Amino acid sequence: MPESPAATFERLSGLLQPLDTEVLFDRAHVLGGSIAGLLAARVLADHARSVVIVERDGTDTEADTRPGVPQGYQVHTLLPGGRDQIERWFPGLTQEAIDRGAELSDPERSVGYLDGVEQMSTPNTRLVTSSRPFLESLIRRRTLALPNVEIVTGRATGLAYEGDAVSAVRYLTDDGGREESTDFVVDATGRASRLTEWLEQGGWPRPELERLAVDVRYLSARFKRSPERTGPLSGIARYSPGFPSKGAAGAAVNAIEDSQWTIMLAWHGDAGRGTTKDGFLAECADLPPIFQEAAAGQMVGDVVPYRHPDSRRRHFADLDRFPARLVAVGDAVASFNPVFGQGMSSAALHASCLSEYLRSDVDRTAAAREFFALQKVVVDAAWDVSTAGDAARLGIRPPQTAKARIQRWVLGQVFAAANRDVEVATAVRAVGFMTAHPRSLAAPHVVARAVLANRRARRAAARG
């Protein structure tokens, strides 16, 4: 009997660093040195004598926003699923981040709002908050400290093939173009990946590109924070489709390093409001208390915009033909609405998929179908969570089959109970935190508990 997606997801979320590794390649290349690429390089370091990261934005390890990560200034939260996997590959990194100024928001120091109503706290809330460049710099230092990993400054320009496999990578440096032979390639070049073009140039089919046009615009600003603060250090405000919020379509706030806050406001369509300091502060005044408290500090720098035109995924798993010794990870495969905070955690789980694939007994002279099948489980999980609300807002009707209606009823019961029963809320948060697959919400004990909680709430309302 095939393993369920929920069971596969649980296995990929394992915490133990694998010991059953063997050297499979002489030299491997990772195209892109963002978090997805760095974690892929860490996994490959167990299986290749030499790992070369090709990164266009340079090789320094300072915590600074890179041109290749235009969303780097916006709010970033390392969810428990991503934190667990990063700790798996780099034990102690969370504590190092905290020692250097990041914050760990436990249930008492994290708050969430839905349609202006504060949501129930759950024991599985453990959020690491910092700026994106800060966390990326720590991971980069750890990765480059590995004796068989190096990074070069260059822009990937293509691949070469020999038979049915990738044989070389091409990239451009200040000294001109290079072509280096390779035994394995990971594309981690992000949303702007040109892998589909490189495949087509080599006579391979393009994967289907699925898009959900959401046109979400973000505005972020930073404020000074008192290090003696005792209240919540992380907060998020979301609104149901059609809810008449006074201003932004959503917002997030995190305490970050250097005793600062980052506040991010999300808008659908035109982001003409909140772009100035006074406008930004006016929008924060209509948000829950943590936003108002954070915005009371002195603003540091300017309001920085970012536009997310669409969520997208490339369906590599569906291709009939694909070169051997080539995979893709991170945003090069799928990128989601940033307000759900899934990007870094998805990238970390993609590294887990790569590790399992490289440790499995498969034919690595053929296309990495086993890897893409594992990765599809992770991508499906994140995609289902992040696109559901956007699809509802855009008026995209879900399937009307009997099975789909039952699924909607089940999820309706579970989500309705998520602010009434802590065990149901914990299960819902586990999915959002990427420590559990969405199908886990259909487990009989979760549904039964949700139905009972909702029934009690209706009875209480009728009596009262």
Short mmCIF file of C-alpha atoms in Angstrom, two decimals:
data_model
loop_
_atom_site.label_atom_id
_atom_site.label_comp_id
_atom_site.label_asym_id
_atom_site.label_seq_id
_atom_site.Cartn_x
_atom_site.Cartn_y
_atom_site.Cartn_z
CA MET A 1 0.00 0.00 0.00
CA PRO A 2 1.49 3.40 -0.99
CA GLU A 3 2.56 5.66 1.85
CA SER A 4 0.21 8.56 2.52
CA PRO A 5 1.41 12.14 1.92
CA ALA A 6 0.97 12.84 5.64
CA ALA A 7 3.24 9.91 6.54
CA THR A 8 5.84 10.96 3.97
CA PHE A 9 5.77 14.52 5.30
CA GLU A 10 6.25 13.24 8.84
CA ARG A 11 9.24 11.15 7.80
CA LEU A 12 10.84 14.07 5.93
CA SER A 13 10.43 16.17 9.07
CA GLY A 14 12.73 13.86 11.02
CA LEU A 15 15.19 15.51 13.40
CA LEU A 16 18.17 13.14 13.37
CA GLN A 17 21.17 13.98 11.24
CA PRO A 18 21.72 11.01 8.91
CA LEU A 19 24.71 8.78 9.52
CA ASP A 20 24.31 6.44 6.55
CA THR A 21 25.95 8.73 3.99
CA GLU A 22 28.45 7.81 1.31
CA VAL A 23 30.42 9.77 -1.26
CA LEU A 24 28.62 9.51 -4.59
CA PHE A 25 30.13 12.36 -6.63
CA ASP A 26 33.49 13.91 -7.26
CA ARG A 27 32.14 17.44 -7.78
CA ALA A 28 28.65 18.88 -7.35
CA HIS A 29 27.38 22.38 -8.12
CA VAL A 30 24.69 24.45 -6.45
CA LEU A 31 23.44 27.38 -8.53
CA GLY A 32 22.37 30.06 -6.08
CA GLY A 33 23.62 30.79 -2.57
CA SER A 34 20.42 31.77 -0.80
CA ILE A 35 19.04 29.69 2.08
CA ALA A 36 17.73 26.97 -0.25
CA GLY A 37 21.09 26.69 -2.00
CA LEU A 38 23.12 26.77 1.21
CA LEU A 39 21.10 23.96 2.77
CA ALA A 40 21.36 21.93 -0.43
CA ALA A 41 25.13 22.44 -0.33
CA ARG A 42 25.18 21.22 3.28
CA VAL A 43 23.42 18.00 2.25
CA LEU A 44 25.67 17.54 -0.78
CA ALA A 45 28.74 17.95 1.42
CA ASP A 46 27.93 14.47 2.79
CA HIS A 47 27.94 12.97 -0.70
CA ALA A 48 30.49 14.86 -2.82
CA ARG A 49 34.22 15.37 -2.50
CA SER A 50 33.77 18.97 -3.62
CA VAL A 51 30.70 21.26 -3.63
CA VAL A 52 30.81 24.54 -5.55
CA ILE A 53 28.17 27.21 -4.90
CA VAL A 54 27.76 29.72 -7.73
CA GLU A 55 26.25 32.92 -6.34
CA ARG A 56 25.87 36.13 -8.32
CA ASP A 57 25.63 38.49 -5.32
CA GLY A 58 29.07 37.84 -3.89
CA THR A 59 30.74 35.70 -1.29
CA ASP A 60 30.82 37.86 1.84
CA THR A 61 28.97 36.71 4.96
CA GLU A 62 27.79 40.06 6.27
CA ALA A 63 24.13 40.41 7.22
CA ASP A 64 23.03 42.69 4.40
CA THR A 65 20.09 42.54 1.98
CA ARG A 66 21.23 41.11 -1.36
CA PRO A 67 19.92 42.24 -4.79
CA GLY A 68 18.97 38.63 -5.54
CA VAL A 69 16.60 38.60 -2.55
CA PRO A 70 14.43 41.69 -3.09
CA GLN A 71 12.05 40.53 -0.34
CA GLY A 72 14.93 40.42 2.14
CA TYR A 73 13.89 43.59 3.99
CA GLN A 74 10.36 42.36 4.63
CA VAL A 75 9.27 40.44 7.72
CA HIS A 76 10.68 36.89 7.89
CA THR A 77 9.76 34.26 10.46
CA LEU A 78 11.48 30.91 10.81
CA LEU A 79 8.62 28.50 11.48
CA PRO A 80 9.11 25.45 13.72
CA GLY A 81 9.29 23.12 10.70
CA GLY A 82 12.12 25.10 9.16
CA ARG A 83 13.90 25.61 12.46
CA ASP A 84 13.87 21.85 13.15
CA GLN A 85 15.43 21.07 9.77
CA ILE A 86 18.05 23.80 9.98
CA GLU A 87 18.98 22.51 13.44
CA ARG A 88 19.21 19.04 11.93
CA TRP A 89 21.93 20.17 9.54
CA PHE A 90 23.52 22.83 11.74
CA PRO A 91 23.07 21.88 15.41
CA GLY A 92 23.10 24.88 17.71
CA LEU A 93 22.34 27.45 15.02
CA THR A 94 19.13 28.58 16.75
CA GLN A 95 20.98 29.32 19.97
CA GLU A 96 23.72 31.08 18.03
CA ALA A 97 21.09 33.27 16.37
CA ILE A 98 19.55 34.12 19.74
CA ASP A 99 22.95 34.86 21.26
CA ARG A 100 23.59 37.30 18.40
CA GLY A 101 20.26 39.11 18.81
CA ALA A 102 17.45 37.07 17.24
CA GLU A 103 14.37 36.33 19.34
CA LEU A 104 12.57 33.08 20.14
CA SER A 105 8.86 33.76 20.59
CA ASP A 106 7.18 31.06 22.64
CA PRO A 107 3.38 30.79 23.19
CA GLU A 108 3.43 33.60 25.76
CA ARG A 109 5.36 35.94 23.46
CA SER A 110 3.51 35.40 20.19
CA VAL A 111 0.05 36.65 19.30
CA GLY A 112 -2.23 36.18 16.30
CA TYR A 113 -5.45 37.86 15.20
CA LEU A 114 -8.10 36.76 12.73
CA ASP A 115 -10.60 39.43 11.68
CA GLY A 116 -9.51 41.48 14.68
CA VAL A 117 -10.12 38.67 17.21
CA GLU A 118 -7.15 37.38 19.19
CA GLN A 119 -6.57 33.69 18.53
CA MET A 120 -5.94 30.92 21.04
CA SER A 121 -2.36 30.34 22.13
CA THR A 122 -0.92 26.87 21.43
CA PRO A 123 2.03 25.04 23.02
CA ASN A 124 3.72 24.32 19.66
CA THR A 125 4.41 28.00 18.96
CA ARG A 126 8.18 28.52 18.79
CA LEU A 127 9.06 31.21 16.27
CA VAL A 128 12.59 32.42 15.56
CA THR A 129 12.45 36.04 14.46
CA SER A 130 15.23 38.08 12.89
CA SER A 131 15.90 39.82 9.62
CA ARG A 132 16.31 37.52 6.62
CA PRO A 133 19.92 38.62 5.90
CA PHE A 134 20.88 38.01 9.54
CA LEU A 135 19.74 34.38 9.49
CA GLU A 136 21.09 33.76 6.00
CA SER A 137 24.52 35.04 7.01
CA LEU A 138 24.67 32.55 9.91
CA ILE A 139 23.75 29.65 7.63
CA ARG A 140 26.29 30.84 5.05
CA ARG A 141 29.08 30.92 7.62
CA ARG A 142 28.27 27.39 8.77
CA THR A 143 28.08 26.11 5.20
CA LEU A 144 31.33 27.68 4.07
CA ALA A 145 33.09 26.35 7.16
CA LEU A 146 32.68 22.84 5.72
CA PRO A 147 36.04 21.77 4.29
CA ASN A 148 34.68 20.57 0.95
CA VAL A 149 32.36 23.53 0.18
CA GLU A 150 33.42 26.69 -1.66
CA ILE A 151 31.55 29.62 -3.14
CA VAL A 152 32.38 31.59 -6.29
CA THR A 153 30.91 34.85 -7.49
CA GLY A 154 29.21 34.30 -10.81
CA ARG A 155 25.90 34.24 -12.66
CA ALA A 156 24.70 30.85 -13.87
CA THR A 157 24.08 30.95 -17.63
CA GLY A 158 23.32 27.37 -18.64
CA LEU A 159 23.96 23.65 -18.53
CA ALA A 160 25.67 21.17 -20.81
CA TYR A 161 24.43 17.63 -21.34
CA GLU A 162 26.02 14.34 -22.23
CA GLY A 163 23.56 11.64 -23.17
CA ASP A 164 20.67 11.74 -20.72
CA ALA A 165 22.50 13.58 -17.94
CA VAL A 166 23.85 17.00 -17.05
CA SER A 167 27.61 17.08 -17.59
CA ALA A 168 28.65 20.69 -16.95
CA VAL A 169 27.50 24.06 -15.64
CA ARG A 170 28.13 27.39 -17.31
CA TYR A 171 28.46 30.66 -15.45
CA LEU A 172 29.77 34.16 -16.01
CA THR A 173 32.31 35.85 -13.73
CA ASP A 174 34.16 39.16 -13.90
CA ASP A 175 36.91 37.25 -15.69
CA GLY A 176 34.58 35.89 -18.36
CA GLY A 177 32.56 32.76 -18.98
CA ARG A 178 33.36 29.37 -17.47
CA GLU A 179 32.22 25.84 -18.13
CA GLU A 180 32.94 23.30 -15.40
CA SER A 181 32.28 19.59 -15.50
CA THR A 182 29.95 18.35 -12.78
CA ASP A 183 28.48 15.15 -11.40
CA PHE A 184 25.35 16.68 -9.87
CA VAL A 185 23.57 20.06 -10.09
CA VAL A 186 21.05 21.76 -7.82
CA ASP A 187 19.20 24.77 -9.23
CA ALA A 188 18.50 27.19 -6.37
CA THR A 189 18.32 30.40 -8.38
CA GLY A 190 14.90 31.42 -7.09
CA ARG A 191 11.71 32.69 -8.73
CA ALA A 192 13.68 34.00 -11.71
CA SER A 193 15.20 30.59 -12.42
CA ARG A 194 16.03 30.00 -16.08
CA LEU A 195 16.16 26.23 -15.71
CA THR A 196 13.14 25.75 -17.96
CA GLU A 197 14.94 27.63 -20.74
CA TRP A 198 18.12 25.63 -20.21
CA LEU A 199 16.11 22.42 -20.43
CA GLU A 200 14.47 23.51 -23.65
CA GLN A 201 17.82 24.53 -25.14
CA GLY A 202 19.06 21.00 -24.47
CA GLY A 203 16.04 19.38 -26.11
CA TRP A 204 14.20 18.61 -22.87
CA PRO A 205 10.55 19.51 -22.19
CA ARG A 206 9.55 22.44 -20.02
CA PRO A 207 7.64 21.75 -16.81
CA GLU A 208 4.18 23.24 -16.51
CA LEU A 209 4.25 26.60 -14.73
CA GLU A 210 1.20 27.08 -12.49
CA ARG A 211 0.41 30.60 -11.33
CA LEU A 212 -2.12 32.17 -9.00
CA ALA A 213 -2.17 35.92 -9.70
CA VAL A 214 -2.58 37.48 -6.25
CA ASP A 215 -0.90 40.90 -6.74
CA VAL A 216 0.00 41.36 -3.08
CA ARG A 217 2.11 44.38 -2.18
CA TYR A 218 4.08 44.72 1.02
CA LEU A 219 5.41 47.69 2.90
CA SER A 220 7.92 47.18 5.71
CA ALA A 221 9.48 49.57 8.17
CA ARG A 222 11.77 49.13 11.16
CA PHE A 223 11.54 50.74 14.57
CA LYS A 224 13.70 50.87 17.66
CA ARG A 225 12.67 48.42 20.40
CA SER A 226 13.30 48.47 24.12
CA PRO A 227 15.32 45.36 25.11
CA GLU A 228 13.41 45.30 28.41
CA ARG A 229 10.06 44.66 26.74
CA THR A 230 8.04 41.91 28.45
CA GLY A 231 5.09 41.66 26.06
CA PRO A 232 4.68 39.69 22.81
CA LEU A 233 7.60 39.76 20.38
CA SER A 234 5.83 38.41 17.29
CA GLY A 235 2.38 39.10 15.93
CA ILE A 236 0.27 38.57 12.83
CA ALA A 237 -3.10 39.94 11.76
CA ARG A 238 -5.08 38.20 9.05
CA TYR A 239 -8.50 38.86 7.59
CA SER A 240 -10.98 36.48 6.00
CA PRO A 241 -11.93 37.12 2.35
CA GLY A 242 -14.53 39.88 2.32
CA PHE A 243 -13.94 40.98 5.91
CA PRO A 244 -14.20 44.80 6.04
CA SER A 245 -10.82 45.64 7.58
CA LYS A 246 -10.10 49.33 8.01
CA GLY A 247 -6.75 49.33 6.26
CA ALA A 248 -4.15 46.76 5.27
CA ALA A 249 -5.25 43.34 4.07
CA GLY A 250 -2.92 41.77 6.62
CA ALA A 251 0.07 42.62 8.74
CA ALA A 252 2.97 41.02 10.60
CA VAL A 253 5.40 42.31 13.20
CA ASN A 254 8.56 40.72 14.58
CA ALA A 255 11.24 41.64 17.07
CA ILE A 256 14.60 41.32 15.31
CA GLU A 257 18.28 41.77 16.08
CA ASP A 258 19.80 45.12 17.11
CA SER A 259 16.80 45.80 19.41
CA GLN A 260 14.52 46.60 16.51
CA TRP A 261 11.06 45.77 15.24
CA THR A 262 10.06 45.05 11.65
CA ILE A 263 6.43 45.78 10.77
CA MET A 264 5.03 44.62 7.44
CA LEU A 265 1.70 45.72 5.96
CA ALA A 266 0.13 43.73 3.12
CA TRP A 267 -2.16 45.14 0.43
CA HIS A 268 -4.04 43.71 -2.50
CA GLY A 269 -3.64 45.72 -5.67
CA ASP A 270 -2.70 49.39 -5.36
CA ALA A 271 -0.35 50.06 -2.44
CA GLY A 272 -0.74 53.81 -2.48
CA ARG A 273 -1.45 54.00 1.26
CA GLY A 274 1.16 53.71 3.96
CA THR A 275 4.14 54.46 1.73
CA THR A 276 5.22 57.48 3.78
CA LYS A 277 6.22 57.51 7.44
CA ASP A 278 3.03 59.30 8.50
CA GLY A 279 0.87 57.05 6.32
CA PHE A 280 2.53 53.91 7.67
CA LEU A 281 2.01 55.03 11.26
CA ALA A 282 -1.62 55.84 10.53
CA GLU A 283 -2.21 52.32 9.24
CA CYS A 284 -0.54 50.79 12.30
CA ALA A 285 -2.90 52.78 14.53
CA ASP A 286 -5.82 50.67 13.24
CA LEU A 287 -4.05 47.36 13.95
CA PRO A 288 -3.95 45.28 17.18
CA PRO A 289 -1.94 46.53 20.18
CA ILE A 290 1.41 44.88 19.37
CA PHE A 291 1.59 46.82 16.10
CA GLN A 292 0.79 50.10 17.80
CA GLU A 293 3.40 49.42 20.50
CA ALA A 294 6.08 48.55 17.94
CA ALA A 295 5.31 51.63 15.84
CA ALA A 296 5.66 53.85 18.92
CA GLY A 297 9.45 53.52 18.69
CA GLN A 298 11.66 55.67 16.50
CA MET A 299 11.53 54.64 12.84
CA VAL A 300 14.86 53.37 11.50
CA GLY A 301 15.30 54.05 7.80
CA ASP A 302 12.51 54.30 5.25
CA VAL A 303 9.36 52.39 4.35
CA VAL A 304 10.47 49.68 1.89
CA PRO A 305 8.03 48.21 -0.68
CA TYR A 306 7.92 44.75 -2.25
CA ARG A 307 5.45 43.32 -4.77
CA HIS A 308 4.47 39.66 -5.02
CA PRO A 309 2.54 39.44 -8.30
CA ASP A 310 1.76 35.73 -8.15
CA SER A 311 2.31 32.49 -6.36
CA ARG A 312 3.88 29.99 -8.72
CA ARG A 313 5.11 26.43 -8.95
CA ARG A 314 6.89 24.43 -11.62
CA HIS A 315 5.64 20.86 -11.94
CA PHE A 316 8.93 19.00 -12.38
CA ALA A 317 7.40 15.85 -10.92
CA ASP A 318 5.01 15.56 -13.88
CA LEU A 319 7.65 15.56 -16.63
CA ASP A 320 8.03 12.38 -18.69
CA ARG A 321 11.63 13.24 -19.57
CA PHE A 322 14.22 14.99 -17.41
CA PRO A 323 18.04 14.96 -17.29
CA ALA A 324 19.76 12.79 -14.73
CA ARG A 325 21.85 14.34 -11.96
CA LEU A 326 19.78 17.52 -11.83
CA VAL A 327 17.23 18.79 -9.29
CA ALA A 328 15.74 22.14 -8.28
CA VAL A 329 14.91 23.49 -4.82
CA GLY A 330 13.38 26.50 -3.10
CA ASP A 331 11.65 29.24 -5.06
CA ALA A 332 13.00 27.77 -8.30
CA VAL A 333 10.31 25.12 -7.76
CA ALA A 334 7.59 26.98 -5.86
CA SER A 335 7.17 30.40 -4.26
CA PHE A 336 4.24 31.34 -2.08
CA ASN A 337 2.50 34.37 -0.67
CA PRO A 338 5.16 35.62 1.79
CA VAL A 339 2.65 36.48 4.53
CA PHE A 340 2.44 32.77 5.41
CA GLY A 341 6.19 32.61 6.08
CA GLN A 342 6.67 29.27 4.29
CA GLY A 343 9.62 30.06 2.03
CA MET A 344 12.55 29.34 4.37
CA SER A 345 10.86 26.31 5.93
CA SER A 346 9.99 24.86 2.53
CA ALA A 347 13.62 25.28 1.46
CA ALA A 348 14.77 23.44 4.58
CA LEU A 349 12.39 20.56 3.88
CA HIS A 350 13.61 20.41 0.27
CA ALA A 351 17.06 19.73 1.73
CA SER A 352 15.54 16.85 3.67
CA CYS A 353 14.10 15.51 0.40
CA LEU A 354 17.53 15.75 -1.21
CA SER A 355 19.16 13.90 1.66
CA GLU A 356 16.65 11.05 1.55
CA TYR A 357 17.03 10.76 -2.23
CA LEU A 358 20.83 10.65 -2.07
CA ARG A 359 20.74 8.06 0.71
CA SER A 360 18.23 5.83 -1.05
CA ASP A 361 18.92 2.84 -3.26
CA VAL A 362 17.94 4.37 -6.60
CA ASP A 363 19.49 4.63 -10.02
CA ARG A 364 21.20 8.01 -10.06
CA THR A 365 22.10 7.65 -13.72
CA ALA A 366 18.40 8.26 -14.41
CA ALA A 367 16.19 11.28 -13.75
CA ALA A 368 15.69 12.06 -10.05
CA ARG A 369 11.99 11.15 -10.07
CA GLU A 370 12.15 9.88 -6.51
CA PHE A 371 13.43 13.26 -5.34
CA PHE A 372 10.73 15.21 -7.16
CA ALA A 373 8.05 12.86 -5.79
CA LEU A 374 9.22 13.58 -2.24
CA GLN A 375 9.47 17.29 -2.94
CA LYS A 376 5.94 17.32 -4.38
CA VAL A 377 4.59 16.26 -0.98
CA VAL A 378 6.24 19.30 0.62
CA VAL A 379 5.22 21.68 -2.17
CA ASP A 380 1.61 20.45 -2.14
CA ALA A 381 1.40 21.02 1.60
CA ALA A 382 2.65 24.60 1.42
CA TRP A 383 0.68 25.39 -1.73
CA ASP A 384 -2.62 24.18 -0.26
CA VAL A 385 -2.18 26.36 2.82
CA SER A 386 -1.00 29.54 1.11
CA THR A 387 -3.31 29.58 -1.90
CA ALA A 388 -6.60 28.65 -0.20
CA GLY A 389 -7.28 32.13 1.16
CA ASP A 390 -6.07 33.87 -1.99
CA ALA A 391 -8.26 31.66 -4.17
CA ALA A 392 -11.31 32.45 -2.04
CA ARG A 393 -10.59 36.17 -2.21
CA LEU A 394 -10.25 35.98 -5.99
CA GLY A 395 -13.57 34.16 -6.29
CA ILE A 396 -12.04 30.92 -7.60
CA ARG A 397 -14.63 28.25 -6.89
CA PRO A 398 -13.35 24.94 -5.51
CA PRO A 399 -14.44 21.62 -7.06
CA GLN A 400 -18.10 20.76 -6.50
CA THR A 401 -17.72 16.98 -6.24
CA ALA A 402 -19.14 15.03 -3.31
CA LYS A 403 -15.61 14.30 -2.05
CA ALA A 404 -14.68 17.99 -2.22
CA ARG A 405 -17.84 18.97 -0.32
CA ILE A 406 -17.00 16.50 2.44
CA GLN A 407 -13.45 17.85 2.65
CA ARG A 408 -14.75 21.42 2.91
CA TRP A 409 -17.16 20.38 5.66
CA VAL A 410 -14.36 18.68 7.59
CA LEU A 411 -12.01 21.66 7.30
CA GLY A 412 -14.87 24.02 8.16
CA GLN A 413 -15.42 22.12 11.39
CA VAL A 414 -11.73 22.06 12.24
CA PHE A 415 -11.10 25.75 11.54
CA ALA A 416 -14.24 26.78 13.40
CA ALA A 417 -13.02 24.87 16.46
CA ALA A 418 -9.48 26.23 16.25
CA ASN A 419 -10.30 29.08 18.63
CA ARG A 420 -12.39 26.89 20.93
CA ASP A 421 -10.24 23.83 21.61
CA VAL A 422 -6.48 23.97 22.23
CA GLU A 423 -5.81 20.50 20.80
CA VAL A 424 -7.58 21.36 17.55
CA ALA A 425 -5.80 24.72 17.45
CA THR A 426 -2.47 22.98 17.97
CA ALA A 427 -3.17 20.65 15.03
CA VAL A 428 -4.07 23.60 12.81
CA ARG A 429 -0.95 25.48 13.85
CA ALA A 430 1.20 22.41 13.17
CA VAL A 431 0.11 22.57 9.54
CA GLY A 432 0.77 26.30 9.34
CA PHE A 433 4.13 25.80 11.03
CA MET A 434 5.05 23.09 8.49
CA THR A 435 5.53 20.34 11.07
CA ALA A 436 2.48 18.42 9.82
CA HIS A 437 0.78 17.81 6.47
CA PRO A 438 -2.65 19.41 5.81
CA ARG A 439 -4.22 15.96 5.56
CA SER A 440 -3.46 15.46 9.24
CA LEU A 441 -6.40 17.78 9.94
CA ALA A 442 -8.73 15.08 8.61
CA ALA A 443 -7.55 12.56 11.21
CA PRO A 444 -10.63 11.08 12.95
CA HIS A 445 -9.61 12.23 16.44
CA VAL A 446 -9.08 15.82 15.23
CA VAL A 447 -12.41 15.97 13.40
CA ALA A 448 -14.31 14.35 16.28
CA ARG A 449 -12.85 16.81 18.77
CA ALA A 450 -13.66 19.73 16.46
CA VAL A 451 -17.27 18.65 15.97
CA LEU A 452 -17.72 18.25 19.73
CA ALA A 453 -16.20 21.68 20.44
CA ASN A 454 -18.45 23.34 17.86
CA ARG A 455 -21.53 21.55 19.22
CA ARG A 456 -20.75 22.78 22.74
CA ALA A 457 -20.30 26.32 21.43
CA ARG A 458 -23.71 26.22 19.68
CA ARG A 459 -25.39 24.93 22.84
CA ALA A 460 -23.75 27.61 24.92
CA ALA A 461 -24.90 30.27 22.44
CA ALA A 462 -28.45 28.92 22.48
CA ARG A 463 -28.57 29.07 26.29
CA GLY A 464 -27.18 32.44 26.39
#
